[in-house]
mmCIF file of C-alpha atoms and ligand atoms in Angstrom:
data_model
loop_
_atom_site.group_PDB
_atom_site.id
_atom_site.type_symbol
_atom_site.label_atom_id
_atom_site.label_comp_id
_atom_site.label_asym_id
_atom_site.label_seq_id
_atom_site.Cartn_x
_atom_site.Cartn_y
_atom_site.Cartn_z
ATOM 1 C CA UNK A 6 -34.017 -18.899 31.629
ATOM 2 C CA UNK A 7 -32.570 -15.435 32.224
ATOM 3 C CA UNK A 8 -35.254 -12.828 32.637
ATOM 4 C CA UNK A 9 -36.108 -10.690 29.439
ATOM 5 C CA UNK A 10 -34.377 -7.382 29.688
ATOM 6 C CA UNK A 11 -36.434 -4.510 29.640
ATOM 7 C CA UNK A 12 -36.427 -2.383 26.326
ATOM 8 C CA UNK A 13 -35.785 1.369 27.080
ATOM 9 C CA UNK A 14 -35.773 2.617 23.477
ATOM 10 C CA UNK A 15 -35.649 1.354 20.012
ATOM 11 C CA UNK A 16 -34.350 3.388 17.146
ATOM 12 C CA UNK A 17 -33.415 3.053 13.344
ATOM 13 C CA UNK A 18 -30.153 1.182 14.087
ATOM 14 C CA UNK A 19 -29.890 0.431 17.833
ATOM 15 C CA UNK A 20 -32.090 -0.802 20.843
ATOM 16 C CA UNK A 21 -31.240 0.261 24.367
ATOM 17 C CA UNK A 22 -31.895 -2.224 27.082
ATOM 18 C CA UNK A 23 -31.784 -1.684 30.845
ATOM 19 C CA UNK A 24 -28.148 -2.371 32.048
ATOM 20 C CA UNK A 25 -27.093 -4.735 34.808
ATOM 21 C CA UNK A 26 -26.387 -1.733 37.299
ATOM 22 C CA UNK A 27 -28.214 1.526 37.936
ATOM 23 C CA UNK A 28 -26.843 4.209 35.496
ATOM 24 C CA UNK A 29 -25.894 1.712 32.814
ATOM 25 C CA UNK A 30 -27.464 0.572 29.520
ATOM 26 C CA UNK A 31 -26.883 -2.262 27.020
ATOM 27 C CA UNK A 32 -26.658 -0.811 23.547
ATOM 28 C CA UNK A 33 -27.636 -3.379 20.816
ATOM 29 C CA UNK A 34 -26.668 -2.754 17.205
ATOM 30 C CA UNK A 35 -29.151 -3.899 14.653
ATOM 31 C CA UNK A 36 -28.270 -4.480 10.904
ATOM 32 C CA UNK A 37 -31.163 -2.184 9.765
ATOM 33 C CA UNK A 38 -30.416 0.848 7.927
ATOM 34 C CA UNK A 39 -32.703 3.742 6.609
ATOM 35 C CA UNK A 40 -30.137 4.555 3.999
ATOM 36 C CA UNK A 41 -30.843 1.635 1.672
ATOM 37 C CA UNK A 42 -33.742 2.349 -1.051
ATOM 38 C CA UNK A 43 -36.772 0.746 -0.279
ATOM 39 C CA UNK A 44 -36.453 -1.733 -3.319
ATOM 40 C CA UNK A 45 -33.406 -3.111 -1.953
ATOM 41 C CA UNK A 46 -32.707 -5.096 1.149
ATOM 42 C CA UNK A 47 -33.559 -2.872 4.202
ATOM 43 C CA UNK A 48 -30.732 -4.343 6.354
ATOM 44 C CA UNK A 49 -27.072 -5.076 5.865
ATOM 45 C CA UNK A 50 -25.921 -8.328 6.991
ATOM 46 C CA UNK A 51 -23.158 -7.765 9.601
ATOM 47 C CA UNK A 52 -23.400 -3.946 9.865
ATOM 48 C CA UNK A 53 -24.513 -4.093 13.414
ATOM 49 C CA UNK A 54 -21.614 -6.111 14.300
ATOM 50 C CA UNK A 55 -19.052 -4.032 12.535
ATOM 51 C CA UNK A 56 -20.578 -0.800 14.061
ATOM 52 C CA UNK A 57 -20.454 -2.353 17.600
ATOM 53 C CA UNK A 58 -16.630 -2.836 17.028
ATOM 54 C CA UNK A 59 -16.050 0.463 15.384
ATOM 55 C CA UNK A 60 -17.735 2.433 17.867
ATOM 56 C CA UNK A 61 -15.843 0.547 20.621
ATOM 57 C CA UNK A 62 -12.521 1.308 18.818
ATOM 58 C CA UNK A 63 -13.365 5.076 18.517
ATOM 59 C CA UNK A 64 -14.826 5.500 22.051
ATOM 60 C CA UNK A 65 -11.945 3.601 23.588
ATOM 61 C CA UNK A 66 -9.493 5.933 21.696
ATOM 62 C CA UNK A 67 -11.424 8.921 22.821
ATOM 63 C CA UNK A 68 -11.068 7.662 26.434
ATOM 64 C CA UNK A 69 -7.172 7.138 25.788
ATOM 65 C CA UNK A 70 -6.903 10.880 24.835
ATOM 66 C CA UNK A 71 -9.338 12.178 27.896
ATOM 67 C CA UNK A 72 -12.376 12.808 25.897
ATOM 68 C CA UNK A 73 -15.133 11.745 28.150
ATOM 69 C CA UNK A 74 -17.798 9.332 26.560
ATOM 70 C CA UNK A 75 -20.405 6.673 27.335
ATOM 71 C CA UNK A 76 -18.544 3.528 26.490
ATOM 72 C CA UNK A 77 -17.848 1.085 29.204
ATOM 73 C CA UNK A 78 -17.062 -2.261 27.618
ATOM 74 C CA UNK A 79 -18.101 -4.398 24.749
ATOM 75 C CA UNK A 80 -20.341 -7.284 25.882
ATOM 76 C CA UNK A 81 -20.581 -9.484 22.837
ATOM 77 C CA UNK A 82 -20.725 -9.287 18.992
ATOM 78 C CA UNK A 83 -23.818 -6.838 18.828
ATOM 79 C CA UNK A 84 -23.914 -5.303 22.407
ATOM 80 C CA UNK A 85 -21.983 -3.040 24.535
ATOM 81 C CA UNK A 86 -22.304 -1.623 28.014
ATOM 82 C CA UNK A 87 -22.674 2.165 28.174
ATOM 83 C CA UNK A 88 -23.256 4.663 30.715
ATOM 84 C CA UNK A 89 -26.919 5.954 30.935
ATOM 85 C CA UNK A 90 -27.044 9.611 29.833
ATOM 86 C CA UNK A 91 -29.720 12.266 29.231
ATOM 87 C CA UNK A 92 -29.447 12.758 25.619
ATOM 88 C CA UNK A 93 -29.395 16.483 24.365
ATOM 89 C CA UNK A 94 -31.764 16.421 21.677
ATOM 90 C CA UNK A 95 -29.245 17.806 19.011
ATOM 91 C CA UNK A 96 -27.307 16.372 16.261
ATOM 92 C CA UNK A 97 -23.979 17.870 16.548
ATOM 93 C CA UNK A 98 -22.392 17.948 12.996
ATOM 94 C CA UNK A 99 -18.703 18.804 12.396
ATOM 95 C CA UNK A 100 -17.744 19.482 8.826
ATOM 96 C CA UNK A 101 -14.287 19.639 7.260
ATOM 97 C CA UNK A 102 -15.020 19.501 3.474
ATOM 98 C CA UNK A 103 -18.331 20.391 1.813
ATOM 99 C CA UNK A 104 -20.762 17.652 1.218
ATOM 100 C CA UNK A 105 -24.543 16.942 1.635
ATOM 101 C CA UNK A 106 -26.599 19.576 3.074
ATOM 102 C CA UNK A 107 -23.919 22.513 3.271
ATOM 103 C CA UNK A 108 -22.938 21.897 -0.415
ATOM 104 C CA UNK A 109 -26.590 22.141 -1.279
ATOM 105 C CA UNK A 110 -27.382 25.040 0.898
ATOM 106 C CA UNK A 111 -24.483 27.233 -0.092
ATOM 107 C CA UNK A 112 -23.892 25.726 -3.730
ATOM 108 C CA UNK A 113 -20.446 24.398 -2.911
ATOM 109 C CA UNK A 114 -18.909 21.650 -4.948
ATOM 110 C CA UNK A 115 -18.703 18.471 -3.005
ATOM 111 C CA UNK A 116 -15.340 18.039 -1.562
ATOM 112 C CA UNK A 117 -14.362 21.795 -1.257
ATOM 113 C CA UNK A 118 -12.130 22.365 1.905
ATOM 114 C CA UNK A 119 -13.856 24.546 4.436
ATOM 115 C CA UNK A 120 -11.998 27.601 5.828
ATOM 116 C CA UNK A 121 -11.866 25.772 9.333
ATOM 117 C CA UNK A 122 -14.008 22.999 10.832
ATOM 118 C CA UNK A 123 -17.551 24.105 11.165
ATOM 119 C CA UNK A 124 -19.882 22.922 13.963
ATOM 120 C CA UNK A 125 -23.715 23.068 13.227
ATOM 121 C CA UNK A 126 -26.777 21.544 15.060
ATOM 122 C CA UNK A 127 -30.009 19.709 13.966
ATOM 123 C CA UNK A 128 -32.840 19.342 16.307
ATOM 124 C CA UNK A 129 -33.354 15.453 16.929
ATOM 125 C CA UNK A 130 -36.778 14.837 15.417
ATOM 126 C CA UNK A 131 -37.623 12.221 12.855
ATOM 127 C CA UNK A 132 -41.096 13.674 12.147
ATOM 128 C CA UNK A 133 -39.451 17.039 11.348
ATOM 129 C CA UNK A 134 -36.391 15.492 9.414
ATOM 130 C CA UNK A 135 -33.857 16.954 11.896
ATOM 131 C CA UNK A 136 -34.110 20.637 11.035
ATOM 132 C CA UNK A 137 -30.868 22.784 11.260
ATOM 133 C CA UNK A 138 -30.912 25.057 14.287
ATOM 134 C CA UNK A 139 -29.044 27.807 15.592
ATOM 135 C CA UNK A 140 -27.489 28.435 19.031
ATOM 136 C CA UNK A 141 -30.015 31.004 19.606
ATOM 137 C CA UNK A 142 -32.811 28.380 19.106
ATOM 138 C CA UNK A 143 -31.073 25.799 21.452
ATOM 139 C CA UNK A 144 -30.688 28.402 24.334
ATOM 140 C CA UNK A 145 -34.092 29.779 23.860
ATOM 141 C CA UNK A 146 -35.860 26.576 23.872
ATOM 142 C CA UNK A 147 -33.656 25.325 26.702
ATOM 143 C CA UNK A 148 -31.980 22.312 25.054
ATOM 144 C CA UNK A 149 -28.783 23.525 26.247
ATOM 145 C CA UNK A 150 -27.218 26.710 27.757
ATOM 146 C CA UNK A 151 -24.412 28.855 26.624
ATOM 147 C CA UNK A 152 -21.804 27.043 28.840
ATOM 148 C CA UNK A 153 -23.047 23.731 27.588
ATOM 149 C CA UNK A 154 -22.643 24.973 23.988
ATOM 150 C CA UNK A 155 -19.146 25.934 24.623
ATOM 151 C CA UNK A 156 -18.399 22.501 26.008
ATOM 152 C CA UNK A 157 -20.189 20.840 23.121
ATOM 153 C CA UNK A 158 -18.027 22.744 20.588
ATOM 154 C CA UNK A 159 -15.032 21.853 22.476
ATOM 155 C CA UNK A 160 -15.810 18.118 22.610
ATOM 156 C CA UNK A 161 -16.853 18.118 18.938
ATOM 157 C CA UNK A 162 -13.688 19.756 17.885
ATOM 158 C CA UNK A 163 -11.546 17.283 19.881
ATOM 159 C CA UNK A 164 -13.444 14.318 18.462
ATOM 160 C CA UNK A 165 -12.914 15.785 14.933
ATOM 161 C CA UNK A 166 -9.234 16.153 15.526
ATOM 162 C CA UNK A 167 -8.839 12.519 16.881
ATOM 163 C CA UNK A 168 -11.069 10.963 14.118
ATOM 164 C CA UNK A 169 -9.580 12.952 11.304
ATOM 165 C CA UNK A 170 -6.105 11.686 12.340
ATOM 166 C CA UNK A 171 -7.068 8.158 12.876
ATOM 167 C CA UNK A 172 -8.888 7.985 9.436
ATOM 168 C CA UNK A 173 -6.088 9.943 7.579
ATOM 169 C CA UNK A 174 -3.762 7.292 9.061
ATOM 170 C CA UNK A 175 -5.464 4.555 7.041
ATOM 171 C CA UNK A 176 -5.985 6.614 3.838
ATOM 172 C CA UNK A 177 -9.451 7.888 4.580
ATOM 173 C CA UNK A 178 -10.629 11.498 4.421
ATOM 174 C CA UNK A 179 -13.152 12.447 7.257
ATOM 175 C CA UNK A 180 -15.364 14.945 5.293
ATOM 176 C CA UNK A 181 -18.072 15.431 8.106
ATOM 177 C CA UNK A 182 -19.647 13.481 10.988
ATOM 178 C CA UNK A 183 -22.272 13.580 13.667
ATOM 179 C CA UNK A 184 -22.143 12.967 17.339
ATOM 180 C CA UNK A 185 -24.650 13.141 19.987
ATOM 181 C CA UNK A 186 -23.957 14.512 23.744
ATOM 182 C CA UNK A 187 -25.450 13.407 26.830
ATOM 183 C CA UNK A 188 -25.637 14.621 30.319
ATOM 184 C CA UNK A 189 -24.446 12.671 33.380
ATOM 185 C CA UNK A 190 -24.602 13.727 37.100
ATOM 186 C CA UNK A 191 -22.163 13.234 39.751
ATOM 187 C CA UNK A 192 -24.206 14.325 42.653
ATOM 188 C CA UNK A 193 -25.179 18.016 41.775
ATOM 189 C CA UNK A 194 -22.363 18.262 39.328
ATOM 190 C CA UNK A 195 -23.272 17.784 35.698
ATOM 191 C CA UNK A 196 -20.839 16.764 32.815
ATOM 192 C CA UNK A 197 -21.268 16.413 29.148
ATOM 193 C CA UNK A 198 -19.956 13.355 27.411
ATOM 194 C CA UNK A 199 -20.016 11.890 24.006
ATOM 195 C CA UNK A 200 -22.777 9.177 23.555
ATOM 196 C CA UNK A 201 -24.594 7.331 21.012
ATOM 197 C CA UNK A 202 -22.287 5.718 18.508
ATOM 198 C CA UNK A 203 -19.345 6.670 16.293
ATOM 199 C CA UNK A 204 -19.397 4.649 13.045
ATOM 200 C CA UNK A 205 -19.682 4.982 9.263
ATOM 201 C CA UNK A 206 -23.398 5.407 9.759
ATOM 202 C CA UNK A 207 -22.891 8.909 11.115
ATOM 203 C CA UNK A 208 -19.724 9.887 9.038
ATOM 204 C CA UNK A 209 -18.741 10.835 5.489
ATOM 205 C CA UNK A 210 -15.678 8.930 4.609
ATOM 206 C CA UNK A 211 -13.895 9.205 1.371
ATOM 207 C CA UNK A 212 -10.808 7.304 0.274
ATOM 208 C CA UNK A 213 -7.956 9.825 0.263
ATOM 209 C CA UNK A 214 -6.609 8.647 -3.253
ATOM 210 C CA UNK A 215 -9.592 7.527 -5.114
ATOM 211 C CA UNK A 216 -12.375 9.423 -3.495
ATOM 212 C CA UNK A 217 -14.337 6.285 -3.217
ATOM 213 C CA UNK A 218 -17.077 6.546 -0.615
ATOM 214 C CA UNK A 219 -16.819 4.258 2.451
ATOM 215 C CA UNK A 220 -19.818 5.333 4.411
ATOM 216 C CA UNK A 221 -23.411 5.327 4.454
ATOM 217 C CA UNK A 222 -23.681 7.395 1.267
ATOM 218 C CA UNK A 223 -22.063 4.332 -0.388
ATOM 219 C CA UNK A 224 -24.807 2.068 0.929
ATOM 220 C CA UNK A 225 -27.338 4.682 -0.236
ATOM 221 C CA UNK A 226 -25.853 4.467 -3.883
ATOM 222 C CA UNK A 227 -25.094 0.713 -4.057
ATOM 223 C CA UNK A 228 -27.584 -0.940 -1.845
ATOM 224 C CA UNK A 229 -26.314 -3.797 0.214
ATOM 225 C CA UNK A 230 -23.331 -5.766 -0.698
ATOM 226 C CA UNK A 231 -22.787 -9.234 0.639
ATOM 227 C CA UNK A 232 -21.464 -7.966 3.950
ATOM 228 C CA UNK A 233 -21.657 -4.303 4.153
ATOM 229 C CA UNK A 234 -18.604 -3.964 1.942
ATOM 230 C CA UNK A 235 -17.593 -0.310 2.566
ATOM 231 C CA UNK A 236 -17.851 -0.728 6.251
ATOM 232 C CA UNK A 237 -15.918 -4.005 6.155
ATOM 233 C CA UNK A 238 -13.209 -2.093 4.327
ATOM 234 C CA UNK A 239 -13.079 0.716 6.857
ATOM 235 C CA UNK A 240 -12.788 -1.923 9.727
ATOM 236 C CA UNK A 241 -10.212 -3.886 7.878
ATOM 237 C CA UNK A 242 -8.060 -0.727 7.490
ATOM 238 C CA UNK A 243 -8.371 0.127 11.037
ATOM 239 C CA UNK A 244 -7.428 -3.421 12.054
ATOM 240 C CA UNK A 245 -10.728 -3.780 13.924
ATOM 241 C CA UNK A 246 -12.469 -6.597 12.061
ATOM 242 C CA UNK A 247 -13.985 -9.162 14.513
ATOM 243 C CA UNK A 248 -11.482 -11.830 13.874
ATOM 244 C CA UNK A 249 -8.446 -9.964 14.933
ATOM 245 C CA UNK A 250 -9.887 -7.713 17.688
ATOM 246 C CA UNK A 251 -7.986 -8.391 20.833
ATOM 247 C CA UNK A 252 -5.407 -10.380 19.228
ATOM 248 C CA UNK A 253 -2.979 -7.500 18.278
ATOM 249 C CA UNK A 254 -4.933 -6.427 15.348
ATOM 250 C CA UNK A 255 -3.040 -3.436 13.772
ATOM 251 C CA UNK A 256 -4.174 -0.680 11.376
ATOM 252 C CA UNK A 257 -3.274 -1.352 7.816
ATOM 253 C CA UNK A 258 -1.357 1.593 6.648
ATOM 254 C CA UNK A 259 -2.163 2.785 3.075
ATOM 255 C CA UNK A 260 0.847 4.125 1.301
HETATM 256 O O1 LIG B 324 -26.278 13.417 5.248
HETATM 257 P P1 LIG B 324 -27.270 14.670 4.861
HETATM 258 O O2 LIG B 324 -26.755 15.290 3.481
HETATM 259 O O3 LIG B 324 -28.735 14.274 4.979
HETATM 260 O O4 LIG B 324 -26.951 15.736 5.940
HETATM 261 P P2 LIG B 324 -25.586 16.551 6.483
HETATM 262 O O5 LIG B 324 -26.176 17.626 7.290
HETATM 263 O O6 LIG B 324 -24.832 16.859 5.253
HETATM 264 O O7 LIG B 324 -24.874 15.340 7.331
HETATM 265 C C1 LIG B 324 -23.691 15.843 7.909
HETATM 266 C C2 LIG B 324 -23.049 14.465 8.603
HETATM 267 O O8 LIG B 324 -23.755 14.141 9.638
HETATM 268 C C3 LIG B 324 -22.978 13.338 7.633
HETATM 269 O O9 LIG B 324 -21.669 12.551 7.939
HETATM 270 C C4 LIG B 324 -24.101 12.447 8.073
HETATM 271 O O10 LIG B 324 -23.927 10.966 7.812
HETATM 272 C C5 LIG B 324 -24.305 12.825 9.670
HETATM 273 N N1 LIG B 324 -25.565 12.775 10.056
HETATM 274 C C6 LIG B 324 -26.207 11.724 10.727
HETATM 275 O O11 LIG B 324 -25.407 10.828 11.288
HETATM 276 N N2 LIG B 324 -27.322 11.612 11.272
HETATM 277 C C7 LIG B 324 -28.348 12.641 10.971
HETATM 278 N N3 LIG B 324 -29.455 12.480 11.302
HETATM 279 C C8 LIG B 324 -27.853 13.639 10.129
HETATM 280 C C9 LIG B 324 -26.510 13.696 9.604
#
């Protein structure tokens, strides 16, 4: 029997295991979700499989346009090989339209277009509920320096342009999303790359025509459908459903 892999970290939706070579990890996508009300099922069958595929799709797309990220290759239905990074303890949020926290804080109607994409940060801490922090906090507490922050904003805006375009092409509006950034070293040289995952778990996605939610807000409201329905719809439109990936699956254009 193969030796059990060493678990490095277990979070809400993913587990990280030691990878086959130094500097790599295996990222395992679980079905669990914290977005489902307690009285409903706490996991959504198939969500992990879809998010594994979707994160692969977006990270590969980013690689293709020269945005550095942690993805190396998918290993199986639920696992992908990634580069080990030192995660910066920030949730980097990019907003195109008002929703969620910014709508609440500023009294904006959900869906109001913002004057330009807005990048903001939360400090990663489940115990504290990921409080919003300013650049001043980030530099003062040493989580990142000013040069890092410039690089993070540049990365976040490139990811935003890429994702907004990809989603718009299949009739989906990217309202906002969250990414995480990691550090890697080549000798003494440090680089920042996109890490963690990109999936409907970390985006607000609304159908362009109907406004229907296709993200974790939909999960929050509806609870679990038979097979992660909103996520299945996103994957179907992008042509990345498990059955046709690698077999010439094409995005479905919504007219
Ligand atoms: O989602 P919520 O209203 O709690 O917070 P937000 O600041 O409005 O979230 C902005 C975006 O970041 C949404 O697309 C969230 O799904 C995403 N986010 C996330 O993926 N993980 C977090 N811990 C916080 C926000």
